[in-house]
mmCIF file of N, CA and C in Angstrom:
data_model
loop_
_atom_site.group_PDB
_atom_site.id
_atom_site.type_symbol
_atom_site.label_atom_id
_atom_site.label_comp_id
_atom_site.label_asym_id
_atom_site.label_seq_id
_atom_site.Cartn_x
_atom_site.Cartn_y
_atom_site.Cartn_z
ATOM 1 N N MET A 49 13.394 -12.916 -10.482
ATOM 2 C CA MET A 49 13.409 -12.702 -9.051
ATOM 3 C C MET A 49 11.959 -12.590 -8.567
ATOM 4 N N VAL A 50 11.636 -13.330 -7.533
ATOM 5 C CA VAL A 50 10.314 -13.256 -6.939
ATOM 6 C C VAL A 50 10.279 -12.061 -6.005
ATOM 7 N N VAL A 51 9.288 -11.209 -6.205
ATOM 8 C CA VAL A 51 9.178 -10.008 -5.384
ATOM 9 C C VAL A 51 8.376 -10.342 -4.140
ATOM 10 N N ARG A 52 9.026 -10.213 -3.013
ATOM 11 C CA ARG A 52 8.335 -10.381 -1.740
ATOM 12 C C ARG A 52 7.659 -9.079 -1.391
ATOM 13 N N ARG A 53 6.612 -9.185 -0.633
ATOM 14 C CA ARG A 53 5.966 -7.977 -0.140
ATOM 15 C C ARG A 53 6.903 -7.284 0.830
ATOM 16 N N ALA A 54 7.101 -6.021 0.628
ATOM 17 C CA ALA A 54 8.012 -5.271 1.498
ATOM 18 C C ALA A 54 7.197 -4.426 2.468
ATOM 19 N N SER A 55 7.641 -4.395 3.710
ATOM 20 C CA SER A 55 6.980 -3.569 4.718
ATOM 21 C C SER A 55 7.214 -2.097 4.387
ATOM 22 N N ALA A 56 6.427 -1.250 5.005
ATOM 23 C CA ALA A 56 6.590 0.196 4.814
ATOM 24 C C ALA A 56 7.991 0.629 5.230
ATOM 25 N N GLN A 57 8.513 0.040 6.316
ATOM 26 C CA GLN A 57 9.853 0.398 6.793
ATOM 27 C C GLN A 57 10.917 -0.039 5.786
ATOM 28 N N THR A 58 10.751 -1.225 5.213
ATOM 29 C CA THR A 58 11.712 -1.704 4.214
ATOM 30 C C THR A 58 11.671 -0.813 2.984
ATOM 31 N N ARG A 59 10.488 -0.397 2.567
ATOM 32 C CA ARG A 59 10.384 0.509 1.420
ATOM 33 C C ARG A 59 11.076 1.843 1.703
ATOM 34 N N LEU A 60 10.976 2.341 2.943
ATOM 35 C CA LEU A 60 11.687 3.571 3.305
ATOM 36 C C LEU A 60 13.193 3.398 3.132
ATOM 37 N N VAL A 61 13.713 2.267 3.595
ATOM 38 C CA VAL A 61 15.154 1.999 3.495
ATOM 39 C C VAL A 61 15.566 1.902 2.030
ATOM 40 N N LEU A 62 14.800 1.168 1.237
ATOM 41 C CA LEU A 62 15.136 1.016 -0.178
ATOM 42 C C LEU A 62 15.087 2.367 -0.899
ATOM 43 N N ASP A 63 14.081 3.171 -0.587
ATOM 44 C CA ASP A 63 13.989 4.509 -1.199
ATOM 45 C C ASP A 63 15.204 5.357 -0.823
ATOM 46 N N ALA A 64 15.642 5.260 0.419
ATOM 47 C CA ALA A 64 16.802 6.040 0.873
ATOM 48 C C ALA A 64 18.084 5.586 0.180
ATOM 49 N N LEU A 65 18.132 4.323 -0.241
ATOM 50 C CA LEU A 65 19.327 3.799 -0.900
ATOM 51 C C LEU A 65 19.345 4.048 -2.405
ATOM 52 N N MET A 66 18.221 4.471 -2.962
ATOM 53 C CA MET A 66 18.165 4.786 -4.391
ATOM 54 C C MET A 66 18.780 6.166 -4.599
ATOM 55 N N THR A 67 20.078 6.189 -4.817
ATOM 56 C CA THR A 67 20.796 7.447 -4.980
ATOM 57 C C THR A 67 21.470 7.482 -6.344
ATOM 58 N N PRO A 68 21.629 8.657 -6.910
ATOM 59 C CA PRO A 68 22.380 8.753 -8.161
ATOM 60 C C PRO A 68 23.801 8.235 -7.943
ATOM 61 N N GLY A 69 24.273 7.439 -8.852
ATOM 62 C CA GLY A 69 25.627 6.915 -8.732
ATOM 63 C C GLY A 69 25.757 5.765 -7.753
ATOM 64 N N ASN A 70 24.639 5.326 -7.176
ATOM 65 C CA ASN A 70 24.644 4.192 -6.250
ATOM 66 C C ASN A 70 25.698 4.372 -5.155
ATOM 67 N N GLU A 71 25.628 5.484 -4.463
ATOM 68 C CA GLU A 71 26.585 5.815 -3.403
ATOM 69 C C GLU A 71 26.477 4.844 -2.230
ATOM 70 N N TRP A 72 27.592 4.654 -1.543
ATOM 71 C CA TRP A 72 27.595 3.906 -0.280
ATOM 72 C C TRP A 72 26.973 4.804 0.779
ATOM 73 N N ARG A 73 26.107 4.240 1.616
ATOM 74 C CA ARG A 73 25.455 4.992 2.693
ATOM 75 C C ARG A 73 25.718 4.274 4.004
ATOM 76 N N HIS A 74 25.908 5.014 5.072
ATOM 77 C CA HIS A 74 26.117 4.381 6.377
ATOM 78 C C HIS A 74 24.806 4.386 7.160
ATOM 79 N N GLY A 75 24.731 3.515 8.160
ATOM 80 C CA GLY A 75 23.505 3.309 8.912
ATOM 81 C C GLY A 75 22.961 4.561 9.560
ATOM 82 N N TYR A 76 23.828 5.383 10.141
ATOM 83 C CA TYR A 76 23.346 6.602 10.804
ATOM 84 C C TYR A 76 22.686 7.534 9.795
ATOM 85 N N ASP A 77 23.280 7.649 8.627
ATOM 86 C CA ASP A 77 22.706 8.470 7.560
ATOM 87 C C ASP A 77 21.331 7.923 7.154
ATOM 88 N N LEU A 78 21.227 6.617 7.019
ATOM 89 C CA LEU A 78 19.948 5.997 6.659
ATOM 90 C C LEU A 78 18.913 6.201 7.764
ATOM 91 N N ALA A 79 19.342 6.128 9.013
ATOM 92 C CA ALA A 79 18.425 6.356 10.133
ATOM 93 C C ALA A 79 17.897 7.781 10.095
ATOM 94 N N GLN A 80 18.773 8.735 9.802
ATOM 95 C CA GLN A 80 18.362 10.140 9.704
ATOM 96 C C GLN A 80 17.363 10.336 8.563
ATOM 97 N N LYS A 81 17.651 9.728 7.425
ATOM 98 C CA LYS A 81 16.819 9.915 6.237
ATOM 99 C C LYS A 81 15.457 9.234 6.375
ATOM 100 N N THR A 82 15.412 8.063 7.013
ATOM 101 C CA THR A 82 14.164 7.299 7.107
ATOM 102 C C THR A 82 13.369 7.586 8.370
ATOM 103 N N GLY A 83 14.057 8.063 9.414
ATOM 104 C CA GLY A 83 13.394 8.266 10.700
ATOM 105 C C GLY A 83 13.227 6.980 11.492
ATOM 106 N N LEU A 84 13.859 5.902 11.038
ATOM 107 C CA LEU A 84 13.747 4.617 11.728
ATOM 108 C C LEU A 84 14.762 4.515 12.856
ATOM 109 N N ALA A 85 14.353 3.874 13.930
ATOM 110 C CA ALA A 85 15.251 3.618 15.057
ATOM 111 C C ALA A 85 16.226 2.497 14.689
ATOM 112 N N ALA A 86 17.362 2.474 15.349
ATOM 113 C CA ALA A 86 18.393 1.466 15.072
ATOM 114 C C ALA A 86 17.848 0.048 15.200
ATOM 115 N N GLY A 87 16.982 -0.189 16.173
ATOM 116 C CA GLY A 87 16.420 -1.523 16.383
ATOM 117 C C GLY A 87 15.516 -1.988 15.265
ATOM 118 N N THR A 88 15.044 -1.066 14.447
ATOM 119 C CA THR A 88 14.251 -1.404 13.263
ATOM 120 C C THR A 88 15.134 -1.423 12.023
ATOM 121 N N LEU A 89 15.999 -0.421 11.897
ATOM 122 C CA LEU A 89 16.814 -0.251 10.696
ATOM 123 C C LEU A 89 17.817 -1.377 10.486
ATOM 124 N N TYR A 90 18.619 -1.682 11.492
ATOM 125 C CA TYR A 90 19.714 -2.632 11.287
ATOM 126 C C TYR A 90 19.247 -4.059 10.987
ATOM 127 N N PRO A 91 18.161 -4.549 11.569
ATOM 128 C CA PRO A 91 17.664 -5.861 11.124
ATOM 129 C C PRO A 91 17.211 -5.852 9.652
ATOM 130 N N ILE A 92 16.617 -4.752 9.215
ATOM 131 C CA ILE A 92 16.217 -4.648 7.804
ATOM 132 C C ILE A 92 17.459 -4.676 6.918
ATOM 133 N N LEU A 93 18.483 -3.901 7.266
ATOM 134 C CA LEU A 93 19.722 -3.893 6.485
ATOM 135 C C LEU A 93 20.351 -5.285 6.437
ATOM 136 N N GLY A 94 20.335 -5.995 7.561
ATOM 137 C CA GLY A 94 20.881 -7.350 7.603
ATOM 138 C C GLY A 94 20.119 -8.310 6.700
ATOM 139 N N ARG A 95 18.784 -8.258 6.745
ATOM 140 C CA ARG A 95 17.966 -9.143 5.894
ATOM 141 C C ARG A 95 18.184 -8.832 4.417
ATOM 142 N N LEU A 96 18.200 -7.540 4.071
ATOM 143 C CA LEU A 96 18.400 -7.170 2.674
ATOM 144 C C LEU A 96 19.783 -7.579 2.182
ATOM 145 N N THR A 97 20.775 -7.507 3.040
ATOM 146 C CA THR A 97 22.125 -7.953 2.677
ATOM 147 C C THR A 97 22.149 -9.467 2.490
ATOM 148 N N ASP A 98 21.523 -10.203 3.416
ATOM 149 C CA ASP A 98 21.478 -11.669 3.309
ATOM 150 C C ASP A 98 20.782 -12.134 2.035
ATOM 151 N N ARG A 99 19.811 -11.366 1.567
ATOM 152 C CA ARG A 99 19.046 -11.733 0.358
ATOM 153 C C ARG A 99 19.711 -11.261 -0.929
ATOM 154 N N GLY A 100 20.866 -10.588 -0.822
ATOM 155 C CA GLY A 100 21.573 -10.129 -2.012
ATOM 156 C C GLY A 100 21.014 -8.854 -2.612
ATOM 157 N N ILE A 101 20.155 -8.157 -1.868
ATOM 158 C CA ILE A 101 19.578 -6.909 -2.342
ATOM 159 C C ILE A 101 20.532 -5.752 -2.055
ATOM 160 N N LEU A 102 21.280 -5.879 -0.964
ATOM 161 C CA LEU A 102 22.299 -4.894 -0.608
ATOM 162 C C LEU A 102 23.659 -5.567 -0.554
ATOM 163 N N GLU A 103 24.686 -4.763 -0.777
ATOM 164 C CA GLU A 103 26.041 -5.193 -0.451
ATOM 165 C C GLU A 103 26.514 -4.292 0.672
ATOM 166 N N SER A 104 27.402 -4.809 1.489
ATOM 167 C CA SER A 104 27.895 -4.020 2.614
ATOM 168 C C SER A 104 29.394 -4.195 2.745
ATOM 169 N N ARG A 105 30.007 -3.197 3.341
ATOM 170 C CA ARG A 105 31.450 -3.246 3.621
ATOM 171 C C ARG A 105 31.736 -2.277 4.742
ATOM 172 N N TRP A 106 32.919 -2.420 5.315
ATOM 173 C CA TRP A 106 33.357 -1.485 6.340
ATOM 174 C C TRP A 106 34.072 -0.319 5.684
ATOM 175 N N GLU A 107 33.904 0.849 6.243
ATOM 176 C CA GLU A 107 34.587 2.051 5.783
ATOM 177 C C GLU A 107 36.100 1.823 5.863
ATOM 178 N N ALA A 108 36.818 2.232 4.826
ATOM 179 C CA ALA A 108 38.261 1.975 4.765
ATOM 180 C C ALA A 108 39.070 2.893 5.676
ATOM 181 N N ASP A 109 38.877 4.180 5.579
ATOM 182 C CA ASP A 109 39.699 5.142 6.316
ATOM 183 C C ASP A 109 38.830 6.142 7.073
ATOM 184 N N PRO A 110 38.372 5.782 8.257
ATOM 185 C CA PRO A 110 37.558 6.747 9.009
ATOM 186 C C PRO A 110 38.427 7.886 9.532
ATOM 187 N N PRO A 111 37.802 9.032 9.783
ATOM 188 C CA PRO A 111 38.566 10.132 10.383
ATOM 189 C C PRO A 111 39.097 9.718 11.764
ATOM 190 N N VAL A 112 40.183 10.331 12.174
ATOM 191 C CA VAL A 112 40.779 10.048 13.476
ATOM 192 C C VAL A 112 39.747 10.334 14.570
ATOM 193 N N GLY A 113 39.626 9.411 15.504
ATOM 194 C CA GLY A 113 38.723 9.604 16.625
ATOM 195 C C GLY A 113 37.310 9.073 16.406
ATOM 196 N N ARG A 114 37.019 8.557 15.209
ATOM 197 C CA ARG A 114 35.699 7.993 14.949
ATOM 198 C C ARG A 114 35.862 6.554 14.479
ATOM 199 N N PRO A 115 35.061 5.632 15.012
ATOM 200 C CA PRO A 115 35.172 4.239 14.561
ATOM 201 C C PRO A 115 34.711 4.087 13.106
ATOM 202 N N ARG A 116 35.133 2.982 12.495
ATOM 203 C CA ARG A 116 34.705 2.687 11.125
ATOM 204 C C ARG A 116 33.197 2.505 11.077
ATOM 205 N N ARG A 117 32.612 2.903 9.971
ATOM 206 C CA ARG A 117 31.171 2.723 9.769
ATOM 207 C C ARG A 117 30.940 1.569 8.804
ATOM 208 N N HIS A 118 29.810 0.920 8.986
ATOM 209 C CA HIS A 118 29.380 -0.113 8.066
ATOM 210 C C HIS A 118 28.616 0.603 6.955
ATOM 211 N N LEU A 119 28.971 0.333 5.713
ATOM 212 C CA LEU A 119 28.383 1.022 4.565
ATOM 213 C C LEU A 119 27.517 0.055 3.759
ATOM 214 N N TYR A 120 26.472 0.597 3.131
ATOM 215 C CA TYR A 120 25.516 -0.214 2.374
ATOM 216 C C TYR A 120 25.202 0.460 1.048
ATOM 217 N N ARG A 121 24.913 -0.367 0.024
ATOM 218 C CA ARG A 121 24.378 0.138 -1.239
ATOM 219 C C ARG A 121 23.648 -1.005 -1.936
ATOM 220 N N LEU A 122 22.798 -0.626 -2.877
ATOM 221 C CA LEU A 122 22.015 -1.609 -3.610
ATOM 222 C C LEU A 122 22.890 -2.379 -4.591
ATOM 223 N N THR A 123 22.621 -3.662 -4.725
ATOM 224 C CA THR A 123 23.242 -4.478 -5.767
ATOM 225 C C THR A 123 22.426 -4.304 -7.043
ATOM 226 N N PRO A 124 22.899 -4.806 -8.182
ATOM 227 C CA PRO A 124 22.056 -4.771 -9.385
ATOM 228 C C PRO A 124 20.701 -5.466 -9.151
ATOM 229 N N ASN A 125 20.708 -6.602 -8.450
ATOM 230 C CA ASN A 125 19.446 -7.266 -8.109
ATOM 231 C C ASN A 125 18.604 -6.379 -7.202
ATOM 232 N N GLY A 126 19.251 -5.633 -6.326
ATOM 233 C CA GLY A 126 18.548 -4.728 -5.428
ATOM 234 C C GLY A 126 17.861 -3.604 -6.174
ATOM 235 N N HIS A 127 18.513 -3.093 -7.216
ATOM 236 C CA HIS A 127 17.879 -2.053 -8.035
ATOM 237 C C HIS A 127 16.637 -2.613 -8.723
ATOM 238 N N ALA A 128 16.764 -3.818 -9.279
ATOM 239 C CA ALA A 128 15.616 -4.444 -9.954
ATOM 240 C C ALA A 128 14.484 -4.690 -8.958
ATOM 241 N N TYR A 129 14.833 -5.186 -7.779
ATOM 242 C CA TYR A 129 13.839 -5.453 -6.733
ATOM 243 C C TYR A 129 13.125 -4.166 -6.324
ATOM 244 N N THR A 130 13.877 -3.098 -6.130
ATOM 245 C CA THR A 130 13.310 -1.823 -5.711
ATOM 246 C C THR A 130 12.373 -1.276 -6.788
ATOM 247 N N GLU A 131 12.756 -1.412 -8.044
ATOM 248 C CA GLU A 131 11.892 -0.956 -9.131
ATOM 249 C C GLU A 131 10.614 -1.788 -9.206
ATOM 250 N N GLN A 132 10.714 -3.097 -8.971
ATOM 251 C CA GLN A 132 9.524 -3.947 -8.982
ATOM 252 C C GLN A 132 8.580 -3.587 -7.841
ATOM 253 N N ILE A 133 9.138 -3.299 -6.674
ATOM 254 C CA ILE A 133 8.304 -2.907 -5.535
ATOM 255 C C ILE A 133 7.616 -1.578 -5.824
ATOM 256 N N ALA A 134 8.349 -0.639 -6.411
ATOM 257 C CA ALA A 134 7.765 0.663 -6.732
ATOM 258 C C ALA A 134 6.641 0.506 -7.753
ATOM 259 N N ALA A 135 6.858 -0.346 -8.756
ATOM 260 C CA ALA A 135 5.826 -0.570 -9.774
ATOM 261 C C ALA A 135 4.595 -1.238 -9.163
ATOM 262 N N ALA A 136 4.813 -2.179 -8.252
ATOM 263 C CA ALA A 136 3.694 -2.877 -7.613
ATOM 264 C C ALA A 136 2.903 -1.938 -6.710
ATOM 265 N N ALA A 137 3.533 -0.903 -6.194
ATOM 266 C CA ALA A 137 2.869 0.032 -5.288
ATOM 267 C C ALA A 137 2.067 1.083 -6.039
ATOM 268 N N GLN A 138 2.279 1.202 -7.359
ATOM 269 C CA GLN A 138 1.551 2.192 -8.142
ATOM 270 C C GLN A 138 0.090 1.785 -8.235
ATOM 271 N N PRO A 139 -0.819 2.697 -7.906
ATOM 272 C CA PRO A 139 -2.236 2.361 -8.030
ATOM 273 C C PRO A 139 -2.616 2.226 -9.497
ATOM 274 N N THR A 140 -3.440 1.265 -9.780
ATOM 275 C CA THR A 140 -3.910 1.075 -11.141
ATOM 276 C C THR A 140 -5.361 1.500 -11.221
ATOM 277 N N ARG A 141 -5.712 2.105 -12.326
ATOM 278 C CA ARG A 141 -7.102 2.517 -12.521
ATOM 279 C C ARG A 141 -7.881 1.314 -13.030
ATOM 280 N N PRO A 142 -9.038 1.058 -12.448
ATOM 281 C CA PRO A 142 -9.823 -0.084 -12.924
ATOM 282 C C PRO A 142 -10.325 0.173 -14.340
ATOM 283 N N ARG A 143 -10.328 -0.867 -15.132
ATOM 284 C CA ARG A 143 -10.853 -0.766 -16.486
ATOM 285 C C ARG A 143 -12.362 -0.899 -16.437
ATOM 286 N N PRO A 144 -13.066 -0.134 -17.262
ATOM 287 C CA PRO A 144 -14.513 -0.297 -17.279
ATOM 288 C C PRO A 144 -14.866 -1.664 -17.855
ATOM 289 N N ALA A 145 -15.935 -2.228 -17.357
ATOM 290 C CA ALA A 145 -16.388 -3.526 -17.839
ATOM 291 C C ALA A 145 -16.846 -3.390 -19.283
ATOM 292 N N ILE A 146 -16.739 -4.477 -20.026
ATOM 293 C CA ILE A 146 -17.166 -4.471 -21.419
ATOM 294 C C ILE A 146 -18.654 -4.156 -21.467
ATOM 295 N N GLY A 147 -19.003 -3.214 -22.312
ATOM 296 C CA GLY A 147 -20.405 -2.839 -22.470
ATOM 297 C C GLY A 147 -20.878 -1.805 -21.477
ATOM 298 N N SER A 148 -20.046 -1.387 -20.544
ATOM 299 C CA SER A 148 -20.482 -0.362 -19.592
ATOM 300 C C SER A 148 -20.381 1.000 -20.257
ATOM 301 N N PRO A 149 -21.277 1.908 -19.882
ATOM 302 C CA PRO A 149 -21.245 3.231 -20.512
ATOM 303 C C PRO A 149 -19.978 3.983 -20.160
ATOM 304 N N ARG A 150 -19.529 4.795 -21.081
ATOM 305 C CA ARG A 150 -18.352 5.630 -20.840
ATOM 306 C C ARG A 150 -18.750 6.813 -19.972
ATOM 307 N N PRO A 151 -17.852 7.285 -19.117
ATOM 308 C CA PRO A 151 -18.178 8.461 -18.319
ATOM 309 C C PRO A 151 -18.349 9.683 -19.225
ATOM 310 N N ALA A 152 -19.240 10.560 -18.817
ATOM 311 C CA ALA A 152 -19.472 11.791 -19.587
ATOM 312 C C ALA A 152 -18.225 12.647 -19.546
ATOM 313 N N SER A 153 -17.942 13.301 -20.655
ATOM 314 C CA SER A 153 -16.737 14.121 -20.708
ATOM 315 C C SER A 153 -16.937 15.488 -20.103
ATOM 316 N N GLY A 154 -18.191 15.853 -19.828
ATOM 317 C CA GLY A 154 -18.445 17.159 -19.249
ATOM 318 C C GLY A 154 -18.602 18.236 -20.298
ATOM 319 N N LEU A 155 -18.439 17.853 -21.567
ATOM 320 C CA LEU A 155 -18.610 18.808 -22.664
ATOM 321 C C LEU A 155 -20.016 18.681 -23.224
ATOM 322 N N ALA A 156 -20.660 19.778 -23.494
ATOM 323 C CA ALA A 156 -22.015 19.724 -24.039
ATOM 324 C C ALA A 156 -22.026 20.031 -25.503
#
């Protein structure tokens, strides 16, 4: 899988979806967790679903008086993608050039 660069907002959504047991999450819950407005969140969810990173479905049995919610969770490819993005975001320490002096340890 080719890892595309993910925006900060997309990374927030992916982080919010990384849950133990890969639970289904609804959009309002994701908006609360990420702080993203609906106009930002739902296009991200749509793109991630179209790319196979998320799967989505409608809630089966909503409580009386509340409409069904659209639910989202990571696919196996989505988990791999999220881990690759997290690894790419980790800062790497530069290696010293060959022949360069080692830093002093501070011990005399």
